[in-house]
Every structure is written in C-alpha cells, then in structure tokens.
Coordinates of C-alpha atoms in Angstrom, one line a residue:
M8 CA 19.9 -1.1 6.6
S9 CA 17.1 0.4 5.8
R10 CA 14.9 0.2 8.8
S11 CA 14.4 3.6 11.1
W12 CA 13.9 1.3 14.1
P13 CA 15.1 -1.8 15.3
L14 CA 13.2 -5.1 14.3
T15 CA 10.4 -6.4 16.6
N16 CA 11.4 -9.5 18.9
K17 CA 7.9 -10.5 18.5
P18 CA 7.4 -13.6 16.0
W19 CA 5.9 -12.7 12.8
I20 CA 2.8 -14.4 11.6
M21 CA 2.5 -14.4 7.6
H22 CA 4.7 -14.1 4.6
Q23 CA 3.8 -12.5 1.1
I24 CA 5.5 -11.6 -2.1
W25 CA 4.5 -8.3 -3.6
N26 CA 4.8 -8.7 -7.9
D27 CA 5.2 -6.3 -10.5
L28 CA 4.8 -3.2 -8.2
L29 CA 3.9 0.5 -9.3
F30 CA 4.4 3.6 -6.7
A31 CA 2.7 6.4 -8.7
H32 CA 2.6 9.6 -6.3
W33 CA 1.2 13.1 -6.3
P34 CA 2.0 16.1 -3.8
I35 CA -1.5 17.3 -1.8
S36 CA -1.6 19.8 0.8
I37 CA -1.5 18.6 4.3
E38 CA -4.9 21.4 4.6
T39 CA -6.5 19.2 1.9
L40 CA -5.7 16.3 3.5
R41 CA -6.3 16.6 7.4
P42 CA -10.1 16.3 7.3
L43 CA -9.7 12.8 5.5
L44 CA -7.6 11.0 8.6
P45 CA -8.8 10.8 12.2
A46 CA -7.6 13.9 13.8
H47 CA -5.5 11.8 16.1
I48 CA -3.3 10.7 13.6
P49 CA -0.7 13.0 12.6
I50 CA -0.4 13.3 8.9
D51 CA 3.6 13.3 7.8
T52 CA 5.3 15.5 4.9
F53 CA 8.5 15.6 3.3
D54 CA 9.5 19.5 2.9
G55 CA 6.0 20.7 4.2
T56 CA 3.9 18.5 1.6
A57 CA 2.0 15.7 2.0
W58 CA 1.9 12.8 -1.1
I59 CA -1.1 10.4 -1.9
G60 CA -0.1 6.8 -3.5
V61 CA -1.9 4.6 -5.9
V62 CA -0.2 1.1 -5.8
P63 CA -1.2 -1.8 -8.0
F64 CA 0.6 -4.9 -8.0
H65 CA -0.2 -8.8 -7.4
M66 CA 0.3 -10.4 -4.6
S67 CA 1.9 -14.5 -4.4
G68 CA 3.1 -16.8 -1.6
I69 CA 0.8 -15.6 1.1
A70 CA 0.7 -18.0 3.9
P71 CA 0.5 -18.3 7.5
R72 CA 3.6 -18.7 9.6
G73 CA 4.1 -22.5 8.9
L74 CA 1.9 -23.6 6.2
P75 CA 2.6 -23.9 2.9
P76 CA 0.6 -21.3 0.6
L77 CA -3.3 -22.6 -0.4
P78 CA -4.4 -22.4 -4.0
Y79 CA -6.9 -19.3 -4.4
F80 CA -6.0 -17.9 -1.0
S81 CA -2.1 -17.3 -1.8
A82 CA -2.0 -15.0 -4.8
F83 CA -4.3 -12.5 -6.1
P84 CA -4.0 -8.6 -7.4
E85 CA -4.4 -5.7 -4.9
I86 CA -4.4 -1.9 -5.8
N87 CA -4.3 0.4 -2.5
V88 CA -4.6 4.4 -2.3
R89 CA -2.4 5.5 0.6
T90 CA -0.8 8.5 2.4
Y91 CA 2.1 8.5 5.0
V92 CA 2.0 9.4 8.9
T93 CA 4.6 9.2 11.9
I94 CA 3.2 7.8 15.4
Q95 CA 5.8 7.5 18.2
G96 CA 8.8 8.2 15.7
K97 CA 7.9 5.9 13.4
P98 CA 6.7 6.4 10.0
G99 CA 4.4 4.3 8.4
V100 CA 1.5 3.9 5.8
Y101 CA -2.3 4.9 6.3
F102 CA -5.0 3.5 3.7
F103 CA -7.7 4.9 2.5
S104 CA -8.4 2.0 0.4
L105 CA -7.2 -1.8 -0.5
D106 CA -8.9 -3.0 -3.3
A107 CA -8.7 -7.0 -4.1
H108 CA -9.6 -9.4 -6.2
N109 CA -10.4 -12.1 -3.5
R110 CA -13.5 -12.4 -1.5
F111 CA -12.2 -14.2 1.6
A112 CA -8.5 -12.2 1.9
V113 CA -10.9 -8.9 1.9
E114 CA -13.2 -9.9 4.6
A115 CA -10.2 -11.3 6.6
A116 CA -8.0 -8.3 6.4
R117 CA -10.8 -6.0 7.3
F118 CA -11.3 -8.1 10.5
A119 CA -8.4 -9.1 11.7
F120 CA -6.3 -5.9 10.6
H121 CA -8.9 -3.4 10.9
L122 CA -7.8 -2.1 7.1
P123 CA -10.4 -0.8 4.9
Y124 CA -10.2 -3.3 2.3
F125 CA -13.1 -3.9 -0.7
Y126 CA -13.7 -6.5 -3.3
A127 CA -12.6 -5.6 -6.7
H128 CA -12.7 -7.5 -10.4
I129 CA -9.1 -7.2 -11.3
Q130 CA -7.3 -8.1 -14.2
V131 CA -3.5 -8.2 -14.6
Q132 CA -2.3 -8.7 -17.8
H133 CA 1.9 -9.2 -18.6
Q134 CA 2.6 -7.6 -22.2
A135 CA 5.9 -6.9 -24.1
E136 CA 8.4 -5.4 -23.2
N137 CA 8.1 -5.9 -19.2
T138 CA 4.7 -3.9 -19.7
I139 CA 2.0 -4.7 -17.0
F140 CA -1.8 -3.8 -18.0
Y141 CA -3.7 -3.3 -14.6
Q142 CA -7.0 -3.0 -14.5
S143 CA -9.4 -2.9 -11.5
L144 CA -13.0 -2.1 -10.8
R145 CA -14.5 -1.9 -6.8
K146 CA -17.3 -3.9 -6.4
D147 CA -18.3 -3.5 -3.1
N148 CA -21.2 -1.2 -1.7
R149 CA -19.4 -0.5 1.4
A150 CA -17.5 2.2 -0.1
R151 CA -18.1 4.1 -3.8
H152 CA -17.2 3.6 -7.1
G153 CA -13.6 3.2 -7.8
E154 CA -11.5 2.7 -10.7
F155 CA -8.1 2.0 -11.9
A156 CA -7.1 1.2 -15.6
G157 CA -3.7 1.9 -17.1
E158 CA -0.2 0.5 -18.2
Y159 CA 3.2 1.0 -16.5
R160 CA 6.6 -0.4 -16.7
P161 CA 10.2 -0.2 -15.7
S162 CA 12.4 2.5 -17.2
S163 CA 15.3 1.9 -15.6
D164 CA 18.2 0.0 -13.9
I165 CA 18.1 -0.9 -10.1
Q166 CA 18.7 1.5 -8.1
L167 CA 18.7 1.4 -4.0
A168 CA 16.6 4.8 -2.8
N169 CA 19.1 7.2 -0.8
P170 CA 17.9 7.9 3.0
E171 CA 17.3 11.8 3.1
T172 CA 15.4 11.7 -0.6
L173 CA 11.7 11.6 -1.4
E174 CA 12.3 8.2 -2.8
Y175 CA 13.3 6.9 0.1
W176 CA 11.0 8.9 2.5
L177 CA 7.8 7.3 0.2
T178 CA 8.4 3.8 0.0
E179 CA 10.8 2.6 2.8
R180 CA 8.6 2.3 5.6
Y181 CA 8.2 -0.8 8.0
C182 CA 4.8 -0.5 9.5
L183 CA 1.2 0.7 8.9
Y184 CA -1.2 2.3 10.8
C185 CA -5.4 1.8 11.2
T186 CA -7.8 2.3 13.7
D187 CA -11.2 -0.3 14.5
R188 CA -15.0 1.7 14.9
R189 CA -14.1 3.1 18.3
G190 CA -11.4 5.0 17.3
N191 CA -8.5 3.2 18.6
V192 CA -5.4 3.1 16.5
Y193 CA -3.0 0.0 16.1
R194 CA 0.4 -0.5 14.1
G195 CA 1.3 -3.5 12.2
E196 CA 4.7 -4.0 11.6
I197 CA 6.2 -5.4 8.5
D198 CA 9.8 -6.1 7.6
H199 CA 11.5 -6.5 4.0
D200 CA 14.6 -5.9 2.5
P201 CA 15.6 -2.0 1.1
W202 CA 12.8 -1.8 -2.0
P203 CA 14.4 -2.6 -5.6
L204 CA 13.0 0.5 -7.4
Q205 CA 13.1 1.5 -10.8
S206 CA 12.3 4.3 -12.4
A207 CA 9.1 3.9 -14.3
E208 CA 7.0 4.7 -17.4
A209 CA 2.6 4.9 -17.0
S210 CA -0.2 5.6 -19.0
I211 CA -2.7 6.0 -16.5
N212 CA -6.5 6.2 -18.3
V213 CA -8.7 6.3 -15.5
N214 CA -8.4 6.5 -11.5
T215 CA -11.0 7.6 -9.7
L216 CA -10.0 5.8 -6.6
P217 CA -8.9 8.6 -4.8
Y218 CA -11.6 10.9 -5.7
S219 CA -14.3 7.9 -4.3
F220 CA -12.7 9.3 -1.0
G221 CA -13.0 12.8 -1.9
I222 CA -9.2 13.4 -3.0
Q223 CA -8.6 15.6 -5.5
L224 CA -5.3 14.9 -7.1
P225 CA -3.4 17.7 -8.5
D226 CA -3.3 17.9 -12.3
T227 CA 0.4 17.3 -12.6
S228 CA 2.4 14.1 -13.9
P229 CA 2.4 11.5 -10.7
L230 CA 6.1 10.5 -9.3
L231 CA 6.5 6.8 -10.8
H232 CA 8.3 3.9 -9.2
F233 CA 8.7 0.3 -10.1
A234 CA 9.6 -2.7 -8.1
K235 CA 9.6 -6.0 -9.6
K236 CA 9.5 -8.6 -6.5
L237 CA 9.6 -8.3 -2.7
K238 CA 9.2 -10.0 0.0
V239 CA 7.4 -9.4 3.1
K240 CA 7.0 -10.5 6.6
I241 CA 4.2 -9.5 8.3
W242 CA 3.3 -9.0 12.4
A243 CA -0.1 -8.7 14.4
L244 CA -1.4 -5.2 15.1
E245 CA -0.3 -3.9 18.2
K246 CA -2.6 -1.2 20.1
L247 CA -1.3 2.0 21.0
C248 CA -1.7 4.5 24.0
L249 CA -1.7 8.0 22.5
T250 CA -2.1 9.8 25.5

C-alpha cells in the first residue's frame, strides 16, 4: 500500500486515465519558492530541498461517476507545473499551472476545483522507439506566455518506488491543495495504484512554463521518470480549517 493515510469513505466523483506521463523535476531552494506560494501553505522538502515538477501527459476516459466518457470532453493533453506541500500530515501537490487543450475542461476545473487551469495549444505525437513528442503553447491571457517542447521516452523496466526514497516522495501523493480568491485552502483527494515508474530520457528544447510564474530553474539536468498509464479516481474538494 502506497497511501500514507486511509482512503476517504466519501464517494468519488470522477475517473480519469493518465497516459504517457513524464515527471521532470528540478531541485529549488525553499527560500526561492516561499514568496511564490500563499504564506499559510507550508512547503514540503526532501532533505531540506524543495522541488519543482513539469509534468506533460495526455488524459483519456474522463467522466463523472456513473456516466460514460463523452467525445471531446473525455480526452485531451495537459501539462502542469507543480511543487509539493504537506498540510495536516497529508502530503500533496500544489499547482502553479495546469495547461490543457480543452476550453471546456479549463473553465470547468477553474470553477469547480479552484485550480489555475489555462488554455493551450498542445500537440502530442507517438514516434519510433516509444518516444513521445510533446509541444504546448499557452493561449490564455490570464497568465504570462509559457511554452514547452521536447521529446521523451522510457529507458528502463517498470519499478515501483521504495518508501523513503526521493522518487516515492515526489510521486506517491494522494491529494492536491488549492486556494480560492478569498485565500481559503481546499484539499482534493485522489486515489490510484502505485505509480508504474520507469527511468526516462528527454530532450527538452523549450521550457518557459516555470518562468512564467517567476520560477528560475537551476542549470542542471532534471530528474526524469516516465509512466505509461495510470487509472485515477477523484473526490470533491474539502475546505480546510487551518486555525
């Protein structure tokens, strides 16, 4: 079992499948990151270092509980920029942005989940030798220009991350955190099998998405992992009391 807390007994509301996902992670000092998050959200660190992730993938099988997937609404590519936080003992993900190639999904997620979704033109191509070509160009005036372009592929067999490792710390997180315009903090639970991680190789030609939020990545190679497919269940947001 990879979860660090029991599954909620409330009913889940949506399911999705995440496909051809790349985790690209860079270390960043907590002092650099602190001004970019709400002051009341504690940043998580691994051995004293915070991390920034850029995560391209494409989704399929998206549907509310009890309904079949619908054309146009049920499959589209997405790329997110994220860091990691822990609130009330539950480690989760905090998003700076989620760029998606679906206008309806962008507006629905912004309304229902208080998430910083932005519309982008995204192209995904499957090439030879399990290589994924991925290009995203933000087309949303609610955020500064951001772009990603590159190729990536798995380079090892699947191996589940061991607890206490950095790979586990970065990936095995079963909730997200977000805030509304009033500064209220919410938790959104998710559930899935352990990540089927593979080592990855990538050639990232353009990556200005972090910079669009004032995040200066270090001039080092990212830590790369690949996951071919993961089925996910999603719960409604829960408003937190932090006082």
